[in-house]
mmCIF file of C-alpha atoms in Angstrom:
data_model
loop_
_atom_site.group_PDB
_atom_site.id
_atom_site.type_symbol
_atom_site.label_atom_id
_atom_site.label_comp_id
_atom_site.label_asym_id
_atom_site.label_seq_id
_atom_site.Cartn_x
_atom_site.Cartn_y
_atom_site.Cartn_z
ATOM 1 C CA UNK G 1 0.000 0.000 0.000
ATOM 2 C CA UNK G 2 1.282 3.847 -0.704
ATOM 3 C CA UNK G 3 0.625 5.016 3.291
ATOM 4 C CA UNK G 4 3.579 4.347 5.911
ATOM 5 C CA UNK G 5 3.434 1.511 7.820
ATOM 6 C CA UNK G 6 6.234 2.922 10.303
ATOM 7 C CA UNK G 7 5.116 2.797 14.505
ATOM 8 C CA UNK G 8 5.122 6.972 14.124
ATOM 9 C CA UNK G 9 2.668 6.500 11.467
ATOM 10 C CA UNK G 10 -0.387 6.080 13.870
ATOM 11 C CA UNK G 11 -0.415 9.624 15.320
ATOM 12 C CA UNK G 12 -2.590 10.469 18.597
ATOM 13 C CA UNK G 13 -5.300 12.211 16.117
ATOM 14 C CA UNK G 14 -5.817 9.478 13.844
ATOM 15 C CA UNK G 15 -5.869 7.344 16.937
ATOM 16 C CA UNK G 16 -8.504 9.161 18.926
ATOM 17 C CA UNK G 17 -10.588 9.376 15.459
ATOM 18 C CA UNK G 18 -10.873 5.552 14.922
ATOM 19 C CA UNK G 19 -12.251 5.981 18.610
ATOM 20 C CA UNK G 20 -14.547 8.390 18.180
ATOM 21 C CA UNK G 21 -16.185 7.470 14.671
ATOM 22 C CA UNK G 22 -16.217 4.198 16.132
ATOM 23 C CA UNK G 23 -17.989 5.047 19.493
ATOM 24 C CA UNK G 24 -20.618 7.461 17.371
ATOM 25 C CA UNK G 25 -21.619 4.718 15.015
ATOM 26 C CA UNK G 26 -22.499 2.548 18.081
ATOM 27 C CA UNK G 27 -24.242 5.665 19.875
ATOM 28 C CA UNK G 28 -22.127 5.202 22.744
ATOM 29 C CA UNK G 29 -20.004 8.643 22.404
ATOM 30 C CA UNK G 30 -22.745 10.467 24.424
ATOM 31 C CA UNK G 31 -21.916 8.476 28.143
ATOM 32 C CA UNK G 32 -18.886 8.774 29.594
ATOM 33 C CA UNK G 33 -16.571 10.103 26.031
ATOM 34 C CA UNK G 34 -13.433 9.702 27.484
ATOM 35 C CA UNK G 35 -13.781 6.264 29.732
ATOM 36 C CA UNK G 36 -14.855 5.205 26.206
ATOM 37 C CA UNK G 37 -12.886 6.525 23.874
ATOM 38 C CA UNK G 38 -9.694 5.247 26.085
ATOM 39 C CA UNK G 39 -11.010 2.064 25.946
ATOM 40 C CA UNK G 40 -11.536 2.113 22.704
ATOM 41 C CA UNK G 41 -7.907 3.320 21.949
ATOM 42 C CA UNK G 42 -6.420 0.591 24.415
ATOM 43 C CA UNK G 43 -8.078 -1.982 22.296
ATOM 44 C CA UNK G 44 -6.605 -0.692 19.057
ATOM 45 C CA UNK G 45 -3.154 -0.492 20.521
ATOM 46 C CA UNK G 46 -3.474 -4.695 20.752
ATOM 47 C CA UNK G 47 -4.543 -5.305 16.917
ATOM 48 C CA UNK G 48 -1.624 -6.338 15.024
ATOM 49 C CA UNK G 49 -0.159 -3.186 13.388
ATOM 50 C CA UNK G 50 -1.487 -3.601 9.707
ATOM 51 C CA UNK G 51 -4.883 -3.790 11.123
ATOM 52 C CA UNK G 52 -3.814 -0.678 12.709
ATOM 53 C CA UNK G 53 -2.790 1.034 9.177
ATOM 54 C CA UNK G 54 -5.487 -0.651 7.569
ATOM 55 C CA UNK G 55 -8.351 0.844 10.376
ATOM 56 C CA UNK G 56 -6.881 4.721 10.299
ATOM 57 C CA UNK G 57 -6.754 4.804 6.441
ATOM 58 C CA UNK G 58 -10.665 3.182 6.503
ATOM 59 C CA UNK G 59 -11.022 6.220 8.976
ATOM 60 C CA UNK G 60 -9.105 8.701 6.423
ATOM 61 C CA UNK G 61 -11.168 7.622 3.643
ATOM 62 C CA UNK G 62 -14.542 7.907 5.501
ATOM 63 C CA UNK G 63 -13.513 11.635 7.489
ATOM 64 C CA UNK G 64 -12.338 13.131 4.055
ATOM 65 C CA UNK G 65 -14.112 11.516 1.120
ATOM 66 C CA UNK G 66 -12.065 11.882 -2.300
ATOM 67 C CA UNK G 67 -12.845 14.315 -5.033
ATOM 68 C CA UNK G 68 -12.054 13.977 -8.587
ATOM 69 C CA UNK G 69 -8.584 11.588 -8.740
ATOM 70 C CA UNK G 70 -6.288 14.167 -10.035
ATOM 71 C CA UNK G 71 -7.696 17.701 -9.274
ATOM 72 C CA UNK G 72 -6.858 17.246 -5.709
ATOM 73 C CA UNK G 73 -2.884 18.463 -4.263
ATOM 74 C CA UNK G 74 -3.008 16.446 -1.360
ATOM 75 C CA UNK G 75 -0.342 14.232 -0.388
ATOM 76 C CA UNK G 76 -2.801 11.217 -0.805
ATOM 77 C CA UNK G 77 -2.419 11.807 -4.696
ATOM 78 C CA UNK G 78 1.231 10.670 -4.497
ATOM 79 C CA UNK G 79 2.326 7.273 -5.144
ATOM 80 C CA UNK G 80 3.808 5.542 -2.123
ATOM 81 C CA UNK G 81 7.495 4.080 -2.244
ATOM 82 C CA UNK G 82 6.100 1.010 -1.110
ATOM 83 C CA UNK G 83 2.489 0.888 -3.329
ATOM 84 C CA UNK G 84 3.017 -2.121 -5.461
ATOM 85 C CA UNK G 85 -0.139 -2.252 -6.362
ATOM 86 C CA UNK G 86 -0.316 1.331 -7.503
ATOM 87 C CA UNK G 87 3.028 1.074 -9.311
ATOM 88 C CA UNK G 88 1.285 -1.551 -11.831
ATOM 89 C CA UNK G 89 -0.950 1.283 -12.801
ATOM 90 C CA UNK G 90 1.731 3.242 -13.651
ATOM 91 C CA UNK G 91 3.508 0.427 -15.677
ATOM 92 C CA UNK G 92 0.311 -0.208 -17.336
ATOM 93 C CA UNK G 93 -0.546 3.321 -18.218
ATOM 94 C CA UNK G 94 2.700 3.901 -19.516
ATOM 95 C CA UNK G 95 3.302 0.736 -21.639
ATOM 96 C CA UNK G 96 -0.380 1.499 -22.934
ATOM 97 C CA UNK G 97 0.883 4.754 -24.272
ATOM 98 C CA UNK G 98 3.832 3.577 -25.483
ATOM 99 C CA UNK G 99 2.272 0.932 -27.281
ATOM 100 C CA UNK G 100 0.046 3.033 -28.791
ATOM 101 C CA UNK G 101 2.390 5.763 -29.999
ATOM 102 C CA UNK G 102 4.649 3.113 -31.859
ATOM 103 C CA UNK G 103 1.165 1.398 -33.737
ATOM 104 C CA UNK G 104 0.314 5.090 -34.966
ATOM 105 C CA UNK G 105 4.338 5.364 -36.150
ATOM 106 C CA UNK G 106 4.121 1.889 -37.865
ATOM 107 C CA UNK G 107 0.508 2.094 -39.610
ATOM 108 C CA UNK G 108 1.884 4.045 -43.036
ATOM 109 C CA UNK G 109 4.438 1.064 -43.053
ATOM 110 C CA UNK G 110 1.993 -1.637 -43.501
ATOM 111 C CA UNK G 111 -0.122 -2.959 -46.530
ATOM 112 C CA UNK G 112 -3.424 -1.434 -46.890
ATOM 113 C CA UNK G 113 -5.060 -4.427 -45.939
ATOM 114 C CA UNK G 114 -3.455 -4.412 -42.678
ATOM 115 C CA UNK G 115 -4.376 -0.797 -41.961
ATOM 116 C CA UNK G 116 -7.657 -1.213 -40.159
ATOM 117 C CA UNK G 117 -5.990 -3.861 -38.161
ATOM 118 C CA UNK G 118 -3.639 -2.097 -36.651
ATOM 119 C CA UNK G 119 -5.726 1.036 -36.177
ATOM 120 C CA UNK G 120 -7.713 -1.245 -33.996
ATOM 121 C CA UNK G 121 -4.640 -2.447 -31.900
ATOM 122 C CA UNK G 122 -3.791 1.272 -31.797
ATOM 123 C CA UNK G 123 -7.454 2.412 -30.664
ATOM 124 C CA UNK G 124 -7.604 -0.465 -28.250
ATOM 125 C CA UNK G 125 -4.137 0.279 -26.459
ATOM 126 C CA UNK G 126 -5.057 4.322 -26.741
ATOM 127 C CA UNK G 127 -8.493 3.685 -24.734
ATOM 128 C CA UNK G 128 -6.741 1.555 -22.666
ATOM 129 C CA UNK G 129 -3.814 4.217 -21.664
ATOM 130 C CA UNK G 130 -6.793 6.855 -20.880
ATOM 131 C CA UNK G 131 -8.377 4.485 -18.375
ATOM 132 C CA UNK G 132 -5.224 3.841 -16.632
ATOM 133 C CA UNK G 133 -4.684 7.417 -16.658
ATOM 134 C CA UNK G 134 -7.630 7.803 -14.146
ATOM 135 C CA UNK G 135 -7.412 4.522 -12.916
ATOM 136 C CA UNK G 136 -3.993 4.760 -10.906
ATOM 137 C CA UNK G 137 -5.782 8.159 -9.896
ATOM 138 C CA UNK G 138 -8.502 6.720 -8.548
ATOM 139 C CA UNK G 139 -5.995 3.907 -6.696
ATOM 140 C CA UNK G 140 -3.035 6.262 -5.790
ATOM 141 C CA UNK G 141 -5.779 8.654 -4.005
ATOM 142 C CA UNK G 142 -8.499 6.290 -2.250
ATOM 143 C CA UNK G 143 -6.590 2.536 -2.397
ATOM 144 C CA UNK G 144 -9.855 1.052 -3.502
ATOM 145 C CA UNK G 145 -10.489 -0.581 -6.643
ATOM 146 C CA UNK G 146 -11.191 1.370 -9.578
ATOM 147 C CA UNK G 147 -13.718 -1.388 -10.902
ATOM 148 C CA UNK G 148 -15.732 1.228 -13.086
ATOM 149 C CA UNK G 149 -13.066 2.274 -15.011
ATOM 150 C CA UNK G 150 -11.803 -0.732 -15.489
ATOM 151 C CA UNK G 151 -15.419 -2.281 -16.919
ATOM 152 C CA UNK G 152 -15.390 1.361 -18.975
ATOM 153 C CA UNK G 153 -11.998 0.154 -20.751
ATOM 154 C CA UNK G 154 -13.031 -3.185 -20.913
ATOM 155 C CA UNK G 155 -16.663 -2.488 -22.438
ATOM 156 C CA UNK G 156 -14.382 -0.948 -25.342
ATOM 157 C CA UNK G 157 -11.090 -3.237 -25.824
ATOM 158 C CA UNK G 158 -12.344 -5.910 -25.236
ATOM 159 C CA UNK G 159 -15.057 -5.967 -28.164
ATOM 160 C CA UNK G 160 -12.509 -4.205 -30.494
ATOM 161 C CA UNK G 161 -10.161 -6.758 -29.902
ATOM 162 C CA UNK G 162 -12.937 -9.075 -31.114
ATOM 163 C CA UNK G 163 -13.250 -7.126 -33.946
ATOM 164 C CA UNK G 164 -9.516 -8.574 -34.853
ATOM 165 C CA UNK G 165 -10.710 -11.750 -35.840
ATOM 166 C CA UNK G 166 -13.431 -10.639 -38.063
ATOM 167 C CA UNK G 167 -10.892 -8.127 -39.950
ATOM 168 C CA UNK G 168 -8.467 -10.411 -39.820
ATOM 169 C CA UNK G 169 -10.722 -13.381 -41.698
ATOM 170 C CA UNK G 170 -12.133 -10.248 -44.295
ATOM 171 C CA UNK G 171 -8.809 -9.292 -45.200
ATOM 172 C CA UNK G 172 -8.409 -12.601 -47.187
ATOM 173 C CA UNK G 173 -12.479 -13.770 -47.590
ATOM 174 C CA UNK G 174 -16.102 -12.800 -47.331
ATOM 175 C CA UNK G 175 -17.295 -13.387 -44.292
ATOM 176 C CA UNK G 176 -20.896 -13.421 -42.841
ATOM 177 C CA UNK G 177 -21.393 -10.413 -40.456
ATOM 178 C CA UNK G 178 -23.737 -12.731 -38.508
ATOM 179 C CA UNK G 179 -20.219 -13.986 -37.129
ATOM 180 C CA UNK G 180 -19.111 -10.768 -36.092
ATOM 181 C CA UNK G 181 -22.566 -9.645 -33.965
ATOM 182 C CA UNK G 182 -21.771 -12.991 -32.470
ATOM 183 C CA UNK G 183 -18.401 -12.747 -31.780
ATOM 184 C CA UNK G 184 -19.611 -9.121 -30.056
ATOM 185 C CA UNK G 185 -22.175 -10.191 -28.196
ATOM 186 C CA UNK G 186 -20.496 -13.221 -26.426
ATOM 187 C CA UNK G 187 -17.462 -10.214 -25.270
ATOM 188 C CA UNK G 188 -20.211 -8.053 -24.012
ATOM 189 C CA UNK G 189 -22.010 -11.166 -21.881
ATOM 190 C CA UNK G 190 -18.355 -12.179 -20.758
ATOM 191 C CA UNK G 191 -17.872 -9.057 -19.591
ATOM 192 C CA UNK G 192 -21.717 -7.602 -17.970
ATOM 193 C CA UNK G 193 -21.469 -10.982 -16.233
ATOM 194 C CA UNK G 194 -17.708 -10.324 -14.715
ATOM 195 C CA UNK G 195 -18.712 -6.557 -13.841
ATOM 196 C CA UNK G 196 -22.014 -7.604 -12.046
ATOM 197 C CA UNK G 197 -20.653 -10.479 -9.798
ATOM 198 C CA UNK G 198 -17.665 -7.943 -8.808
ATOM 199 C CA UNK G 199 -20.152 -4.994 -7.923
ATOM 200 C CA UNK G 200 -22.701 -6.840 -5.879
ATOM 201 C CA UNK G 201 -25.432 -6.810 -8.876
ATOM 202 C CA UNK G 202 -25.814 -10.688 -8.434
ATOM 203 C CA UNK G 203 -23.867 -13.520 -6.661
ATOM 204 C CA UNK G 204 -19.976 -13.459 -7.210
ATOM 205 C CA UNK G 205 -20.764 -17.132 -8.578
ATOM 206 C CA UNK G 206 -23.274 -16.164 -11.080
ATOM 207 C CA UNK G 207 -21.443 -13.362 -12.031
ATOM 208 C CA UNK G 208 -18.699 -16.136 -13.049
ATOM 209 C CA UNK G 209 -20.401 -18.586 -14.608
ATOM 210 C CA UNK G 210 -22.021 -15.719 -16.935
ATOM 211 C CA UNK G 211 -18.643 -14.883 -17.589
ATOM 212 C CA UNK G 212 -17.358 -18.008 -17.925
ATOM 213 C CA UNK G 213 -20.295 -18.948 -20.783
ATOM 214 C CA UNK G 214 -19.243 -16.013 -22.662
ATOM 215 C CA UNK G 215 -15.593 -16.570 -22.724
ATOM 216 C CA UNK G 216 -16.349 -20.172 -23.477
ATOM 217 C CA UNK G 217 -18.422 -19.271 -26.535
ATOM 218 C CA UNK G 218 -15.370 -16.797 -27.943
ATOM 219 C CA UNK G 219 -13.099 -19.790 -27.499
ATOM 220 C CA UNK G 220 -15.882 -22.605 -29.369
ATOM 221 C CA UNK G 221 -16.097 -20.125 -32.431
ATOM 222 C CA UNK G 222 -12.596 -19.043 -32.887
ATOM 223 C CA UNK G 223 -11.427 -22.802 -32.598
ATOM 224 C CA UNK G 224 -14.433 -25.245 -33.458
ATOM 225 C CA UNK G 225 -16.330 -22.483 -35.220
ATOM 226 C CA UNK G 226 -16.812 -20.545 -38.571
ATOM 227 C CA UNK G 227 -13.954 -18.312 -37.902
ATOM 228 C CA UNK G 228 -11.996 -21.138 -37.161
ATOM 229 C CA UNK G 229 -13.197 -23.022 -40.113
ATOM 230 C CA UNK G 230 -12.349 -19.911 -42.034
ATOM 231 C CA UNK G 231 -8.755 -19.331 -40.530
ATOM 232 C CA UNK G 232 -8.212 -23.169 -41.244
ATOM 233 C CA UNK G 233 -8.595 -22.561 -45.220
ATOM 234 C CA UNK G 234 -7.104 -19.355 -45.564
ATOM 235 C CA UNK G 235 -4.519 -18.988 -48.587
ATOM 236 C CA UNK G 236 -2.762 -16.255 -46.551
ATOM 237 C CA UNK G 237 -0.072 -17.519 -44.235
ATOM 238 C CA UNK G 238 0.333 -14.569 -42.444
ATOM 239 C CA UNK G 239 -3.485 -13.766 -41.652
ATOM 240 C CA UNK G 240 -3.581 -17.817 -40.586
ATOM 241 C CA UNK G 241 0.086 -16.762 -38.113
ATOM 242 C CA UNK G 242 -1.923 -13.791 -36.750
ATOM 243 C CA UNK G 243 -5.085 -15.514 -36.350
ATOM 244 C CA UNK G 244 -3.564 -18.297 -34.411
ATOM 245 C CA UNK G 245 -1.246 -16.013 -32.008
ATOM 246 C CA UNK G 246 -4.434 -13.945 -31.558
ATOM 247 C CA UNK G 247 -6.556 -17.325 -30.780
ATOM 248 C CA UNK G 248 -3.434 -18.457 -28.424
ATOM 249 C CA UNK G 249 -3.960 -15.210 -26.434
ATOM 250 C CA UNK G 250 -7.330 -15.175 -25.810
ATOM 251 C CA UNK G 251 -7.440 -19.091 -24.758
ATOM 252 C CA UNK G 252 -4.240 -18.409 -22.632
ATOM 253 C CA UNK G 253 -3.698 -14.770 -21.520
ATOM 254 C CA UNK G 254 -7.190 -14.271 -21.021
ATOM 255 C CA UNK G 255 -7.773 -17.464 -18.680
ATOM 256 C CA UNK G 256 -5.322 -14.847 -16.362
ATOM 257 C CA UNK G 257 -9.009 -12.931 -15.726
ATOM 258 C CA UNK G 258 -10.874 -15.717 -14.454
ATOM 259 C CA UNK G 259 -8.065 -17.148 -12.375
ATOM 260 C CA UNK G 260 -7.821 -13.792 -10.959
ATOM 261 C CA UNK G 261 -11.797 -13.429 -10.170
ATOM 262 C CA UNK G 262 -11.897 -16.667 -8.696
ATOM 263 C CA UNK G 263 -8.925 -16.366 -6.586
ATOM 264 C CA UNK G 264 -10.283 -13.342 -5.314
ATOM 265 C CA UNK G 265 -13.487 -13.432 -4.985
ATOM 266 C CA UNK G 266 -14.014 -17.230 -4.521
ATOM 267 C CA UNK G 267 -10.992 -18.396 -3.603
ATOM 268 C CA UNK G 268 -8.895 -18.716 -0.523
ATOM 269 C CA UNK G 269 -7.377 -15.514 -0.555
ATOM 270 C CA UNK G 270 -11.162 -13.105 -0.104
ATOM 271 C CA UNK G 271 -9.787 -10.497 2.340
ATOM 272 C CA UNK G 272 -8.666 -6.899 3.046
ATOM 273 C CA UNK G 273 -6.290 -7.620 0.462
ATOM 274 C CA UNK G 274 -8.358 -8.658 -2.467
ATOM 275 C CA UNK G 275 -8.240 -4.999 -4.056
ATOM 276 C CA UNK G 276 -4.681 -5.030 -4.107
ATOM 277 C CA UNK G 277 -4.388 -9.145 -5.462
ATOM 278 C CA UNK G 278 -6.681 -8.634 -8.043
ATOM 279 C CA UNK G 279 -5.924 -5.296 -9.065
ATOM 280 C CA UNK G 280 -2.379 -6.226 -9.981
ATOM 281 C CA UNK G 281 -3.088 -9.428 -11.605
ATOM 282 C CA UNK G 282 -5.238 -7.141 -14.419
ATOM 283 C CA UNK G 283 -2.856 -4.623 -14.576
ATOM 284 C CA UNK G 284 -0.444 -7.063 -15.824
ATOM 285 C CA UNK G 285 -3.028 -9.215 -18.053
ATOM 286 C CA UNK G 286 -3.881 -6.016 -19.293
ATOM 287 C CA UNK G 287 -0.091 -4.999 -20.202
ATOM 288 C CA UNK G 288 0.588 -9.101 -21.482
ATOM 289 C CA UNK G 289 -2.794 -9.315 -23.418
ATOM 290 C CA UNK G 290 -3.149 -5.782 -25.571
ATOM 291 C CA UNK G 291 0.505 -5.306 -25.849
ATOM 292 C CA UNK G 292 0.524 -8.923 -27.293
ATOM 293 C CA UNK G 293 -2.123 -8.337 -29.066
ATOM 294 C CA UNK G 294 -1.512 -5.438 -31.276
ATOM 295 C CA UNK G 295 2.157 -6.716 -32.198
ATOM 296 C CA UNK G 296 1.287 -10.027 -33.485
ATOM 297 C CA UNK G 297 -1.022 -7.933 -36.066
ATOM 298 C CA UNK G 298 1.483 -5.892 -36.722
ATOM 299 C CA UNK G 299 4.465 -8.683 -37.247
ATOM 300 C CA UNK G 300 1.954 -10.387 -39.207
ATOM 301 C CA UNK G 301 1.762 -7.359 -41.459
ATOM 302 C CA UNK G 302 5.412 -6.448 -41.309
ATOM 303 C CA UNK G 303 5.668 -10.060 -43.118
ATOM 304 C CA UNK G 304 3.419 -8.744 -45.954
ATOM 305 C CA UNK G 305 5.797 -6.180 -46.181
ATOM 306 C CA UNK G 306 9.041 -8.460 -46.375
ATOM 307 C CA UNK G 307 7.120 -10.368 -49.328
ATOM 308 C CA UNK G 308 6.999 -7.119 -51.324
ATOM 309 C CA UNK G 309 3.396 -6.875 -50.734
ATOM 310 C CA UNK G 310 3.215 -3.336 -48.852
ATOM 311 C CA UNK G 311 0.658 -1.081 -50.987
#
C-alpha cells in the first residue's frame, strides 16, 4: 500500500478518530466520552499493526471523502514508495501509451489491408492508456479498486479486440457479419457478467459462470467455429500466423481474468487484500494481453511487407 506503515505513522489524532467514529456509530459517544474513547484506543493499541494502518486509512477515507482523482494536491495523490499495487498502474498506463504511440508510427508502413488492423490495436491500447490514466488516480488517491473504469476500458477493448478476428478473416475472404454480432455479443455477456458479480449486482458465482459462458463461446467459435473453419482454409499464411497467435492469447492470456476473479473473490485468498491481489493481476493481463495483441497484427503485417506486398 502507498501510506507508511512505520510505529510513528499512527499519530494520537488518527488514533482518537478511529475511537470516536467508532464510538458514534455505536451511539455510545454520548456516556462517559473519554472512559470510552480510552477504551476504545487501548483496544486498538493490541490489533496487530497492519490492522492498525489498515483501520486509520478506513477512517481517512470515511472523514475526508475523495474528489475527482487528479484535481486534488493532497499528499494522498502521491504514489507511495512502497504501493506495489499502484506502481502496476503506472507500468500499465505507460506501456499502454507507449504501445500506442509506436502502432500510430508503424501504420503508413503496412499494406493497406493491414491498416484497419492495426488502427484497432492502436485504438484499443489508446483507450486503454486513458483508463489507466484515471485509474492509478482513482488507486493512488483512495486505495480502492477502480472497478468502473476498469469495466469502462473493458466495455471498449475488449469488443474491439474481437473485432480482430473478423478483420483479420475479411482481409483474405467474405465473411458473414452474422459472425461478427456474435463474436460481439459473447465479449459483451463475458464481460456484464464479470462486472455484475464484482459490484454486488448478483452472486460473485453467477457473475462467473455468466462470464465463464461467454468466454467459453469466444473460445468454441474461434477454434471449433466458422472463424476457425475460415482461418483453417485461408490462402494467406500470415493472416492464418496472426489468427492463431491472436486465438493463443485469448485461450491463454485471457484465462489470467478468471483465475484472478476466482482467486479473489471465490478463492482462498477473499480479504482486506483482495483490491490489491486482483488489481495487480489485471494490470499485468492487461499490459501481457493488448501489448501482445496489437504486435502479433502488426508482425503479421510487417511479413506482408518483407514479401513485397506493402501497398
Amino acid at each position: 500500500m502507498g501510506y507508511d506503515t512505520a510505529p510513528s505513522a499512527i499519530h494520537a489524532s488518527q488514533l482518537r478518530a478511529v475511537a470516536r467514529l467508532a464510538l458514534d456509530n455505536e451511539g455510545l459517544i454520548a456516556s462517559h466520552p473519554d472512559q470510552a474513547v480510552q477504551a476504545v484506543e487501548a483496544g486498538f493499541k493490541s490489533l496487530p499493526h497492519e490492522d492498525q494502518v489498515g483501520i486509520v486509512q478506513w477512517i481517512d477515507r470515511s472523514l475526508n471523502p475523495p474528489t475527482h482523482p487528479w484535481i486534488s494536491t493532497e499528499s494522498g495523490a502521491v504514489l507511495g514508495a512502497h504501493d506495489i499495487v499502484g506502481s502496476t498502474f503506472f507500468i500499465a498506463m505507460n506501456m499502454m501509451l507507449a504501445f500506442t504511440v509506436f502502432f500510430l508510427l508503424e501504420r503508413n508502413a503496412v499494406p493497406a489491408q493491414w491498416k484497419r488492423s492495426v488502427t484497432v490495436a492502436m485504438l484499443v491500447t489508446g483507450v486503454a492508456f486513458w483508463n489507466y490514466f484515471y485509474m492509478r488516480g482513482a488507486w493512488v488517491k483512495t486505495q480502492q479498486s477502480p472497478t468502473v473504469y476498469r469495466y469502462t476500458d473493458w466495455l471498449i477493448t475488449v469488443p474491439l479486440q474481437i473485432v480482430e478476428f473478423y478483420l483479420i478473416l475479411q482481409a483474405t475472404t467474405n465473411v458473414s457479419v452474422m459472425l461478427f454480432w456474435r463474436l460481439l455479443i459473447a465479449s459483451i455477456v463475458m464481460l456484464v457478467g464479470g462486472f455484475c458479480g464484482e459490484v454486488g449486482a448478483c452472486s460473485v458465482l453467477v457473475g462467473f459462470v455468466v462470464g465463464m459462458l461467454g468466454w467459453l463461446y469466444i473460445l468454441f467459435e474461434v477454434f471449433c467455429g466458422e472463424a476457425g473453419a475460415i482461418a483453417g482454409n485461408a490462402n494467406s499464411k500470415a493472416c492464418a500466423s496472426a489468427f492463431n497467435t491472436l486465438r493463443l492469447i485469448v485461450s491463454v492470456g485471457w484465462a489470467i481474468y478468471p483465475i484472478g476473479y476466482y482467486m479473489v473473490y471465490l478463492g482462498p485468498t477473499f480479504s482486506y487484500h483482495a483490491d490489491s491481489v486482483v488489481n495487480i493481476i489485471y494490470n499485468l493481463a492487461d499490459f501481457v494481453n493488448k501489448g501482445a495483441f496489437g504486435l502479433c497484427i502488426w508482425a503479421a503485417a510487417k511479413s506482408d511487407v518483407k514479401k513485397g506486398l506493402l501497398a
